[in-house]
Short mmCIF file of C-alpha atoms and ligand atoms in Angstrom, two decimals:
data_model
loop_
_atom_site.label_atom_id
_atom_site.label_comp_id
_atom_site.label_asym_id
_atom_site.label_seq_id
_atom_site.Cartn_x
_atom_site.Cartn_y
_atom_site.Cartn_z
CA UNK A 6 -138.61 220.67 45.80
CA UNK A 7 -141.70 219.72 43.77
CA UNK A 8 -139.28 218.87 40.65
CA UNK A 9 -137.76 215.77 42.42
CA UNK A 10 -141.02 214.50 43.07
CA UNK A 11 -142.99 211.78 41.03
CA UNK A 12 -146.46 211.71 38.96
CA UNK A 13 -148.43 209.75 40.47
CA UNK A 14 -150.58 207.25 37.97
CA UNK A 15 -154.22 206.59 39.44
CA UNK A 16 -156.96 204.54 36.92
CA UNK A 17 -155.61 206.49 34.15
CA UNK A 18 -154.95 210.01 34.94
CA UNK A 19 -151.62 211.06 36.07
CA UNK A 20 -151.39 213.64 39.17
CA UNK A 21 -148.85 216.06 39.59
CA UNK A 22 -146.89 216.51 42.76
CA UNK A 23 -149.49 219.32 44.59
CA UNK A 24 -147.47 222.49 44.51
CA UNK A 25 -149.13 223.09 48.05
CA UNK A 26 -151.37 220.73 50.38
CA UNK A 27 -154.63 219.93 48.40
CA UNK A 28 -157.72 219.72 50.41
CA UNK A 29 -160.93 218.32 48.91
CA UNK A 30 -164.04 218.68 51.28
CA UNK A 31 -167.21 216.70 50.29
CA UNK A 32 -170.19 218.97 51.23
CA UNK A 33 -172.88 215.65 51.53
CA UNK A 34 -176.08 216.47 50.21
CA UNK A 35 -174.62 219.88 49.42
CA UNK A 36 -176.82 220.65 46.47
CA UNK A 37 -176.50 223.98 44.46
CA UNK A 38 -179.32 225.32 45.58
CA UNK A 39 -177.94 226.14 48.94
CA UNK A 40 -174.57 228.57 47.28
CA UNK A 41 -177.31 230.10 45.33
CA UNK A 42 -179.08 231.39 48.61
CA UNK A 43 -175.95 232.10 50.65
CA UNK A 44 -173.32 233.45 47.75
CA UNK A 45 -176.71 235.78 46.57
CA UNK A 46 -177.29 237.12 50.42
CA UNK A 47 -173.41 237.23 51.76
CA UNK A 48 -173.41 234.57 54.29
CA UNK A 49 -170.62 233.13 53.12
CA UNK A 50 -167.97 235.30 52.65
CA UNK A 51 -165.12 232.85 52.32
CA UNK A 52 -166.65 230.74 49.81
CA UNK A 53 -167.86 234.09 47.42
CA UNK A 54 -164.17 234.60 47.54
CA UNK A 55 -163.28 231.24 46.28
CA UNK A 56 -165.89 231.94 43.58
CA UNK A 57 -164.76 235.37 42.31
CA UNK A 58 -161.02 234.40 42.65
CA UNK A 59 -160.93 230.99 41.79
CA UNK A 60 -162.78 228.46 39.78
CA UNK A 61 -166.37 227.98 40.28
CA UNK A 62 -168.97 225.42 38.03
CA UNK A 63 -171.86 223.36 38.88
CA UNK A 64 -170.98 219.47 37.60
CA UNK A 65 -172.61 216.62 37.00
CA UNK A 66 -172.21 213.75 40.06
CA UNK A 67 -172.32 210.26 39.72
CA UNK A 68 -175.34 208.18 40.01
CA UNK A 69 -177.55 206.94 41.77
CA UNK A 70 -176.98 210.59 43.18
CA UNK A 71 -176.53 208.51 46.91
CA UNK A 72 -173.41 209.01 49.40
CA UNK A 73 -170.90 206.03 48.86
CA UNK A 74 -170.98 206.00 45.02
CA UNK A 75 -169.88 209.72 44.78
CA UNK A 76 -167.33 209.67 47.63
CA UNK A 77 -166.05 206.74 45.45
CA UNK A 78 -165.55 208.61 42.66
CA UNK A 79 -164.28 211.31 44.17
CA UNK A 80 -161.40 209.51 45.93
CA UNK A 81 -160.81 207.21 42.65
CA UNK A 82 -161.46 209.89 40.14
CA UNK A 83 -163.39 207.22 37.72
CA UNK A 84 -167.22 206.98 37.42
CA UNK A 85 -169.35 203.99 39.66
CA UNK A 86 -168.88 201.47 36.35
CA UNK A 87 -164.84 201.46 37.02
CA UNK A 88 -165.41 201.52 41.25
CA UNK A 89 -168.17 199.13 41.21
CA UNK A 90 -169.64 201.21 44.50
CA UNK A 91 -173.34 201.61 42.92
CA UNK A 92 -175.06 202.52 46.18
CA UNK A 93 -174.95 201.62 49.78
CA UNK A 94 -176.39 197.85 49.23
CA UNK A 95 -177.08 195.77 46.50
CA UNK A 96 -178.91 192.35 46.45
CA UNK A 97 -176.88 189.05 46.41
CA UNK A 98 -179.01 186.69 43.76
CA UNK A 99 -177.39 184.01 45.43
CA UNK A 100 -178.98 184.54 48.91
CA UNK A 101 -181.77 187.11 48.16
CA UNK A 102 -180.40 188.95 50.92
CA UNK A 103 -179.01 193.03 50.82
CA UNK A 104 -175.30 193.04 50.97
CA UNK A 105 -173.73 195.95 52.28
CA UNK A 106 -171.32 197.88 49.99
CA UNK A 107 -168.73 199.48 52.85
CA UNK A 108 -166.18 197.23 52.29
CA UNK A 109 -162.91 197.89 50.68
CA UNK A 110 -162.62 194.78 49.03
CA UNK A 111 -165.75 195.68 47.04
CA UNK A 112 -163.94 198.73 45.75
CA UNK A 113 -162.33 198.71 42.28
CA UNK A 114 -159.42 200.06 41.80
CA UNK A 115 -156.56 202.08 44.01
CA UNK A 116 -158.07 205.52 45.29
CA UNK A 117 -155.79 208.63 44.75
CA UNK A 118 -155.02 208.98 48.48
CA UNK A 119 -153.56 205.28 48.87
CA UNK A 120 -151.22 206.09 45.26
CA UNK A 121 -149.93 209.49 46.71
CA UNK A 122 -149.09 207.85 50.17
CA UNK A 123 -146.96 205.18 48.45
CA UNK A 124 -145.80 207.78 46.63
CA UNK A 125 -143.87 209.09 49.88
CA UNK A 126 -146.78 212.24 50.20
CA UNK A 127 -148.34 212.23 53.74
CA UNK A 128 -152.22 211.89 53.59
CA UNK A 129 -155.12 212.46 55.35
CA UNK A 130 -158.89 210.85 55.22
CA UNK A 131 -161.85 212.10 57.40
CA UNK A 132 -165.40 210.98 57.29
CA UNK A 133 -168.50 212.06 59.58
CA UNK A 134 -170.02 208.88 59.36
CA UNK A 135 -167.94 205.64 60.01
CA UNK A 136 -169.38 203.29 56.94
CA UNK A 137 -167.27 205.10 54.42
CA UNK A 138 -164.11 205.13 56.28
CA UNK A 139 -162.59 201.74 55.30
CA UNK A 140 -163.39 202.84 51.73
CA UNK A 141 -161.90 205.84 52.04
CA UNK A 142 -158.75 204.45 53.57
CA UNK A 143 -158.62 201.69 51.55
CA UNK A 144 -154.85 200.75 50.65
CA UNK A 145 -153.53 203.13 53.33
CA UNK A 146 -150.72 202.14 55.91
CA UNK A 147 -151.36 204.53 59.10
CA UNK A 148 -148.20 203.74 60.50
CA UNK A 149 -146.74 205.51 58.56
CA UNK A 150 -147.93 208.78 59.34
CA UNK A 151 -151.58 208.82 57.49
CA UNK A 152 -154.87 209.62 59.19
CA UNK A 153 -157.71 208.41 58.34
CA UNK A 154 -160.81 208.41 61.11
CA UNK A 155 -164.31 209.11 61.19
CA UNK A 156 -166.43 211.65 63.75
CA UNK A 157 -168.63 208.74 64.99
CA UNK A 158 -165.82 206.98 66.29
CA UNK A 159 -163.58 210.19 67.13
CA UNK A 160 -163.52 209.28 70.65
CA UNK A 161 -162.06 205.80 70.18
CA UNK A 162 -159.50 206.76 67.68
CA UNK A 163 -156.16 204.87 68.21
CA UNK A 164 -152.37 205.35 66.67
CA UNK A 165 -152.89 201.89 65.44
CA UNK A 166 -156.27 201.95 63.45
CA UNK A 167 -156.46 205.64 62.88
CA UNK A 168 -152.86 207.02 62.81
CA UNK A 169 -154.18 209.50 65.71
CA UNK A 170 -155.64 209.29 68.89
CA UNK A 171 -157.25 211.16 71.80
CA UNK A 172 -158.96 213.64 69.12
CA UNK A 173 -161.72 214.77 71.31
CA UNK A 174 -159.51 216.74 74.13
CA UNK A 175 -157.09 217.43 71.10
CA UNK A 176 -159.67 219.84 69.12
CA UNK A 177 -161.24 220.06 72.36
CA UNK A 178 -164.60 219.17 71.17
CA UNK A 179 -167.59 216.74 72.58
CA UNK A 180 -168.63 213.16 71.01
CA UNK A 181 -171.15 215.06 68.52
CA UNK A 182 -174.34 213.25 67.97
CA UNK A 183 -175.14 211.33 64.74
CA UNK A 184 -177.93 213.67 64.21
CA UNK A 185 -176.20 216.90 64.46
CA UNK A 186 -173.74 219.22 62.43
CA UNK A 187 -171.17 219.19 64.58
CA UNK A 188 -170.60 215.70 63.38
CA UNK A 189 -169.04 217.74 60.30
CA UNK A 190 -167.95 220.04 61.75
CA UNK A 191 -165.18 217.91 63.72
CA UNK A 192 -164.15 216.84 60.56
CA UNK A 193 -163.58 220.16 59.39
CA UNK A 194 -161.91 221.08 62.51
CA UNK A 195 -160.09 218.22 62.84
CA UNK A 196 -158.27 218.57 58.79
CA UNK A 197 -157.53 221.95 60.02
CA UNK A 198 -155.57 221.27 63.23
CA UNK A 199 -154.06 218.26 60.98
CA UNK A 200 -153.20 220.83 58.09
CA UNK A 201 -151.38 223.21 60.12
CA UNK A 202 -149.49 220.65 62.59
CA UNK A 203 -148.68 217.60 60.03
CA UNK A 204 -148.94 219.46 56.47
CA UNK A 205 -150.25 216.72 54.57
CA UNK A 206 -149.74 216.60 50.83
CA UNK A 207 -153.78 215.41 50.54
CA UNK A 208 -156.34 215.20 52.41
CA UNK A 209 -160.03 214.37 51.79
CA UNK A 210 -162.86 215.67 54.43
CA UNK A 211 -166.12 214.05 53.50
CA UNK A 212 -169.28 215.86 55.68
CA UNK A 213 -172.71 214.50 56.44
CA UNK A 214 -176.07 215.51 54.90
CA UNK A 215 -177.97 215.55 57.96
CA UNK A 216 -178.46 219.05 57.77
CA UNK A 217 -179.38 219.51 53.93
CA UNK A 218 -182.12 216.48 54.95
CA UNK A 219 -183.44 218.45 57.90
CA UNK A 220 -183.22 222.22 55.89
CA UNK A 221 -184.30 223.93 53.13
CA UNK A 222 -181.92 226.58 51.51
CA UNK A 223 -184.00 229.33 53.15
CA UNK A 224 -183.41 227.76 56.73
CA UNK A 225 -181.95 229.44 59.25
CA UNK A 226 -180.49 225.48 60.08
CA UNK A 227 -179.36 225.71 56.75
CA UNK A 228 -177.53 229.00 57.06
CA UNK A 229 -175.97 228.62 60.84
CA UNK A 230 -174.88 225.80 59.34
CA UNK A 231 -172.98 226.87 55.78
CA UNK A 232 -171.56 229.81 58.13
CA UNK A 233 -169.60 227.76 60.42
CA UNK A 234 -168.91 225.59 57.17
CA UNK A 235 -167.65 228.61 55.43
CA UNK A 236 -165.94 229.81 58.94
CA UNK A 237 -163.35 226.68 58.23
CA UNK A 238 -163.17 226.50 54.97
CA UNK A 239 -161.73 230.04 55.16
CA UNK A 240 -159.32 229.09 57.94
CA UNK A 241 -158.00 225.80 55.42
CA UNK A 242 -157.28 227.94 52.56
CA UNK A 243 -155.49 230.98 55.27
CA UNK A 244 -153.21 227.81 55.50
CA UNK A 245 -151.70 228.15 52.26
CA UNK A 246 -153.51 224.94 50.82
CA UNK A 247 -155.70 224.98 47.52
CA UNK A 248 -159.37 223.75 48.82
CA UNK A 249 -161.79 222.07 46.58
CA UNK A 250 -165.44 222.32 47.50
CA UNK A 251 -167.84 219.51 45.98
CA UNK A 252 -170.56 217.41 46.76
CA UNK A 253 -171.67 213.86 46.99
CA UNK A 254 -175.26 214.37 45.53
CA UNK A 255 -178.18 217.08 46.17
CA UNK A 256 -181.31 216.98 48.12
CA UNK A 257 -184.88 217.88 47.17
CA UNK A 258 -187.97 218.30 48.71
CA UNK A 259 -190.06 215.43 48.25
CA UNK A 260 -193.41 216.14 50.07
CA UNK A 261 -196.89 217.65 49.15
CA UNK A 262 -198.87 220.52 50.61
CA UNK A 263 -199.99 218.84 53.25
CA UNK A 264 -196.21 218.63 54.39
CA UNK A 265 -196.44 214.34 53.79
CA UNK A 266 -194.10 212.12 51.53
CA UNK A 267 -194.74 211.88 48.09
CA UNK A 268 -194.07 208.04 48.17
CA UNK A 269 -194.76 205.69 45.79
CA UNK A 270 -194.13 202.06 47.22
CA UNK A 271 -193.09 200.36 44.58
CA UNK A 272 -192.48 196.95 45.80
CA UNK A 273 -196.68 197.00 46.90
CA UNK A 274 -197.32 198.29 43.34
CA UNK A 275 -195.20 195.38 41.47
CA UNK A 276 -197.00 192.90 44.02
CA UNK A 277 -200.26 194.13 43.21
CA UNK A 278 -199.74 194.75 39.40
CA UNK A 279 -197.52 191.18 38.76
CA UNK A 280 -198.16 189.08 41.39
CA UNK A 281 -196.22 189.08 45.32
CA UNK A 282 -192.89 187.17 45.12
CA UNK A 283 -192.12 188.45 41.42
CA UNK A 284 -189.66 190.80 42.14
CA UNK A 285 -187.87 192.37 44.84
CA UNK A 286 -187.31 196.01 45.46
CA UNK A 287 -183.83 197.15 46.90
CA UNK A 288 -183.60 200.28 48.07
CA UNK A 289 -179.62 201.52 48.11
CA UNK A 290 -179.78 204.85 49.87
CA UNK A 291 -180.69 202.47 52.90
CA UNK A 292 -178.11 202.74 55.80
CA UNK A 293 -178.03 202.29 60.15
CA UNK A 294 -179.04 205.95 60.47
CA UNK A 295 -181.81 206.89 58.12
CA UNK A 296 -184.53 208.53 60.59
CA UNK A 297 -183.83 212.05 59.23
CA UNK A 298 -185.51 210.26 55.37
CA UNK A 299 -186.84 206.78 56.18
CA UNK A 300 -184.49 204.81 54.04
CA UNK A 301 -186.67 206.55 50.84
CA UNK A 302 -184.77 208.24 48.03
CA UNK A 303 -184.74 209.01 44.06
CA UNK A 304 -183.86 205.95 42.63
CA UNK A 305 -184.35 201.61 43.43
CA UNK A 306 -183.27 198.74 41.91
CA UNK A 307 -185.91 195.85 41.19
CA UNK A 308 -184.28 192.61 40.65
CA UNK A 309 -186.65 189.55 38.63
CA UNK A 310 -187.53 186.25 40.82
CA UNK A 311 -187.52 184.01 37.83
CA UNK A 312 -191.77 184.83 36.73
CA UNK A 313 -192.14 188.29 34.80
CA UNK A 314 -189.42 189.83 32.52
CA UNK A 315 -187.97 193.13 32.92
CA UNK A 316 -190.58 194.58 29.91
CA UNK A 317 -192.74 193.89 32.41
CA UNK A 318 -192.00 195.58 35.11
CA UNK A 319 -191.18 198.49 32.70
CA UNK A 320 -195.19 198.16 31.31
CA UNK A 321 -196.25 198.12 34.93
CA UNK A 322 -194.22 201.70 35.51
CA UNK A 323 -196.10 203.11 32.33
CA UNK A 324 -198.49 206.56 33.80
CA UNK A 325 -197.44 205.70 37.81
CA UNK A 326 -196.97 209.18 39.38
CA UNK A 327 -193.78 210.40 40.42
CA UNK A 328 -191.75 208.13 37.62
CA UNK A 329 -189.20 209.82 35.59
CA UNK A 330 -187.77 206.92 34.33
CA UNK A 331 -187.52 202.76 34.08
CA UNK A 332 -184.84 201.35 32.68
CA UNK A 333 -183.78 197.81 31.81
CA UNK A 334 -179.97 196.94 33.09
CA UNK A 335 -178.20 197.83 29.73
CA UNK A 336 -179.83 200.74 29.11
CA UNK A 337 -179.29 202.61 33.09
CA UNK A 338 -175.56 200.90 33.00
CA UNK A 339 -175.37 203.17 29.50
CA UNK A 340 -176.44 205.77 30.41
CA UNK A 341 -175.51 206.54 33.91
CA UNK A 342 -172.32 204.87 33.65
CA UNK A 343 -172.78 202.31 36.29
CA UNK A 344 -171.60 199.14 36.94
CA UNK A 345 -173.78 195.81 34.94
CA UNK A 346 -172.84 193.42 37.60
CA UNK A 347 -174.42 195.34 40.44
CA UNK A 348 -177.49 197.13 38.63
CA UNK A 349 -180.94 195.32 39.35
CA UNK A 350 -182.95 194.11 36.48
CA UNK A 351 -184.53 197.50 36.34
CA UNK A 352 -184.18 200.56 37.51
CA UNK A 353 -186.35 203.37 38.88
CA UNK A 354 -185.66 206.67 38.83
CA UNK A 355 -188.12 209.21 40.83
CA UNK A 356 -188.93 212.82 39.65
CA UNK A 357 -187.17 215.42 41.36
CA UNK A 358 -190.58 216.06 44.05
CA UNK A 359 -190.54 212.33 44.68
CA UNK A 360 -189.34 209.66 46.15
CA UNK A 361 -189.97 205.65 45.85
CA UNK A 362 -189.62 203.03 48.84
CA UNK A 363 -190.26 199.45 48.76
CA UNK A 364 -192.94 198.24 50.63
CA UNK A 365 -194.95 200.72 53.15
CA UNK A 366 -194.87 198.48 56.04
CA UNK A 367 -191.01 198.07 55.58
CA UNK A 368 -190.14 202.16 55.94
CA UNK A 369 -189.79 203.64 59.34
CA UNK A 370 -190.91 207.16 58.93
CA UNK A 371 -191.32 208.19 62.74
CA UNK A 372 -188.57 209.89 62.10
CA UNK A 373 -189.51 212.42 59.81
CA UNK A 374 -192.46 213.71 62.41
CA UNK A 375 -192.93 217.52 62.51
CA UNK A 376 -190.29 217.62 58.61
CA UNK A 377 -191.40 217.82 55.16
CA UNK A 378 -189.37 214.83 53.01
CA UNK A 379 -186.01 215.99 51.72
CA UNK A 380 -184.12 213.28 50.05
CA UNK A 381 -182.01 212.56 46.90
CA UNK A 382 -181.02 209.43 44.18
CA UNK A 383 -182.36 210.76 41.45
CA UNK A 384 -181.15 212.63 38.58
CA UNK A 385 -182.65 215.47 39.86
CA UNK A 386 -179.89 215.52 42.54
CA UNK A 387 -177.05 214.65 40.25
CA UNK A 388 -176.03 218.16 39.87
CA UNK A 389 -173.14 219.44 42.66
CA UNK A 390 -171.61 222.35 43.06
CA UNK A 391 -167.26 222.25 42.48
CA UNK A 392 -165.62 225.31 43.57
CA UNK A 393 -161.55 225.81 43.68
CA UNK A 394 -159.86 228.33 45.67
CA UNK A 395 -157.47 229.29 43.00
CA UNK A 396 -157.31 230.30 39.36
CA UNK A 397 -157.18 227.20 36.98
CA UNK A 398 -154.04 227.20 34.87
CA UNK A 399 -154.92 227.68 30.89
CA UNK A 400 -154.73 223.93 30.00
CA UNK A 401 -157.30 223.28 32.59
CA UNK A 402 -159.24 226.59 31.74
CA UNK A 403 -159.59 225.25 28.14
CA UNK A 404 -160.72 221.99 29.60
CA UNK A 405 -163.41 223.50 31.59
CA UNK A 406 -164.81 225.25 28.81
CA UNK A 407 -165.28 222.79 26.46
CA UNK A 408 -166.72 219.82 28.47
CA UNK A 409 -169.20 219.33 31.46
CA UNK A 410 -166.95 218.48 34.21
CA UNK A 411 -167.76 215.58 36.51
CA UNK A 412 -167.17 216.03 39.72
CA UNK A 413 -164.82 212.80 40.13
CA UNK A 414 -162.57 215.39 38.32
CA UNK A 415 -161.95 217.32 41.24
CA UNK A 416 -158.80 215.97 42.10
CA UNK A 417 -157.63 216.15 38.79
CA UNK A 418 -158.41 220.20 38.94
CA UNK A 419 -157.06 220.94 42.52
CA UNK A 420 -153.90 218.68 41.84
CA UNK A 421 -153.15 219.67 37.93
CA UNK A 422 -155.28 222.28 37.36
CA UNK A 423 -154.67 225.31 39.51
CA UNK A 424 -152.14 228.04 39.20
ZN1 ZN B 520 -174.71 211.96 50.92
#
């Protein structure tokens, strides 16, 4: 059947038709750290089977290691330069003001789900939280037999704007909470009833990191948590489907002994070191629901107001605790691949047991009450895990072994890769 069927040309790599249905789940915030605790003491029995039987590395994400770049680049299979996605907002020079980055029209490029539905392959697209959905299902016609919803909104899901409806009594599940893990867990659920009633060709099940904020590897949060996970990812793959495993970014622990924020507020420092109204500090990990981290993560963008030059504010960084790096526009777009037209003038990259905000008085951090800090955008979190069901055919063996694999690759290894 397969032989009749196209290759499908997305940004530059060619996909196969899948020889069965491909499922790719986005663990969010699913940093390696967590498979090292529960591989090494046997809570997760489906996934240590993946590992020993299939294909197993740890990759190298996107960055700024935040949620909408990588789900980006997962979906388009090209780096945050090509997608132009660099984080959740960037600042309009125009206006001065934040502009959100969930729309579709901001996204470059076709994603590998929209080219495989016009392709004639039936396709799915889940998300936990509903800012990445449009992205996600960018390009995609649900009338004509596509899904693509989001757990936030499960219980207003229509034929029309979803390609499904009534999901709640269907998996026979409550509205989960925004704070919760059942908020990924419906997504899992819900690609698994979809999997074994509609066999898509493709689907993509992107999670939320509300749990890896909230737990520590050696949490028994942490552990219910990768159980249940492992629970369905073991019932996808009983479907005959190959399953990817990846992640968006990682997530670090970001507080002292004292069980407080390593902060450094970086828009206070540039006011106090250059002068207030200089610069302005954008902080892209920023999004509705950020009470479980405050809005504060690994890496900002500080964009010039006309007075002090980007040297400058590079100087100014020189010996400030909790700096890895500051880097002029040319120099980050270089070297993490990003996109020139959305970078700030500088940007500031945290060490892995930090984390930077903008102003003190701006960050809500009521939240985090009774929680140490755990939070990502650094490099330090641009390490995920990306774990295939199934053996990797030689060409792709060969092509694991001689480069570090990104993880927008891993459509590229569960569609062409695997035996
Ligand atoms: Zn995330």
């Amino acid at each position: 059947m397969s032989k009749d069927k196209p290759t499908v040309h997305v940004n530059g790599t060619d996909y196969r038709w899948p020889l069965r249905p491909v499922v790719v789940v986005c663990i969010d915030g699913g940093d390696p750290a967590y498979l090292r605790q529960f591989l090494a003491d046997g809570s997760i029995p489906n996934i240590a089977g993946f590992v020993r039987q299939g294909f197993a590395t740890v990759a190298d994400g996107s960055m700024p290691s935040f949620t909408c770049p990588n789900n980006m680049s997962i979906i388009t299979g090209t780096p945050t330069s090509k997608h132009g996605i660099s984080g959740n907002f960037y600042l309009d020079t125009a206006t001065w003001e934040p502009v959100v980055m969930t729309g579709p029209e901001l996204l470059r490029g076709d994603t590998i789900i929209a080219r495989f539905a016009e392709a004639g392959a039936k396709v799915v697209t889940i998300t936990a939280k509903d800012k990445l959905r449009k992205q996600l299902g960018k390009g995609l016609d649900v009338s004509q037999g596509h899904v693509s919803f989001s757990s936030e909104f499960a219980g207003q899901c229509t034929l029309a704007e979803n390609g499904v409806e009534n999901v709640l009594p269907w998996l026979g599940m409550e509205q989960p909470g925004m704070y919760s893990m059942e908020l990924s867990l419906l997504v899992l659920e819900a690609g698994i009833r979809l999997l074994a009633e509609r066999r898509p060709e493709l689907l993509y099940l992107s999670l939320t990191d509300w749990v890896q904020h909230k737990w520590a590897p050696d949490e028994d949060g942490a552990r219910r948590f990768y159980q249940r996970l492992d629970d369905c990812v073991g019932r996808l793959a009983a479907l005959d489907a190959t399953v990817a495993l990846t992640a968006d970014h990682g997530m670090n622990d970001k507080s002292n002994d004292a069980g407080e924020p390593k902060v450094l507020w970086l828009q206070d420092l540039l006011d106090a070191k250059l002068g207030p109204g200089t610069t302005t500090v954008v902080c892209p990990i920023t999004d509705a629901f950020v009470a479980h981290h405050g809005a504060l993560g690994g890496f900002v963008r500080v964009w010039l107001r006309g007075a002090v030059s980007a040297h400058q504010v590079i100087d100014a960084m020189a010996g400030v605790e909790g700096v890895e790096l500051a880097l002029d526009r040319d120099t980050a777009c270089r070297m993490f691949e990003m996109p020139a037209d959305r970078e700030g003038d500088v940007a500031v990259i945290a060490r892995q047991d930090w984390c930077i905000g903008s102003s003190a008085k701006n960050h809500d951090l009521s939240g985090l009450k009774g929680h140490r800090l755990r939070t990502h955008g650094g490099t330090s979190e641009a390490k995920v895990p990306m774990i295939i069901n199934r053996p990797l055919n030689e060409a792709y063996r060969f092509k694991a072994a001689s480069q570090t694999l990104k993880s927008y690759q891993i459509f590229d290894f569960a569609i062409n890769g695997t035996l």
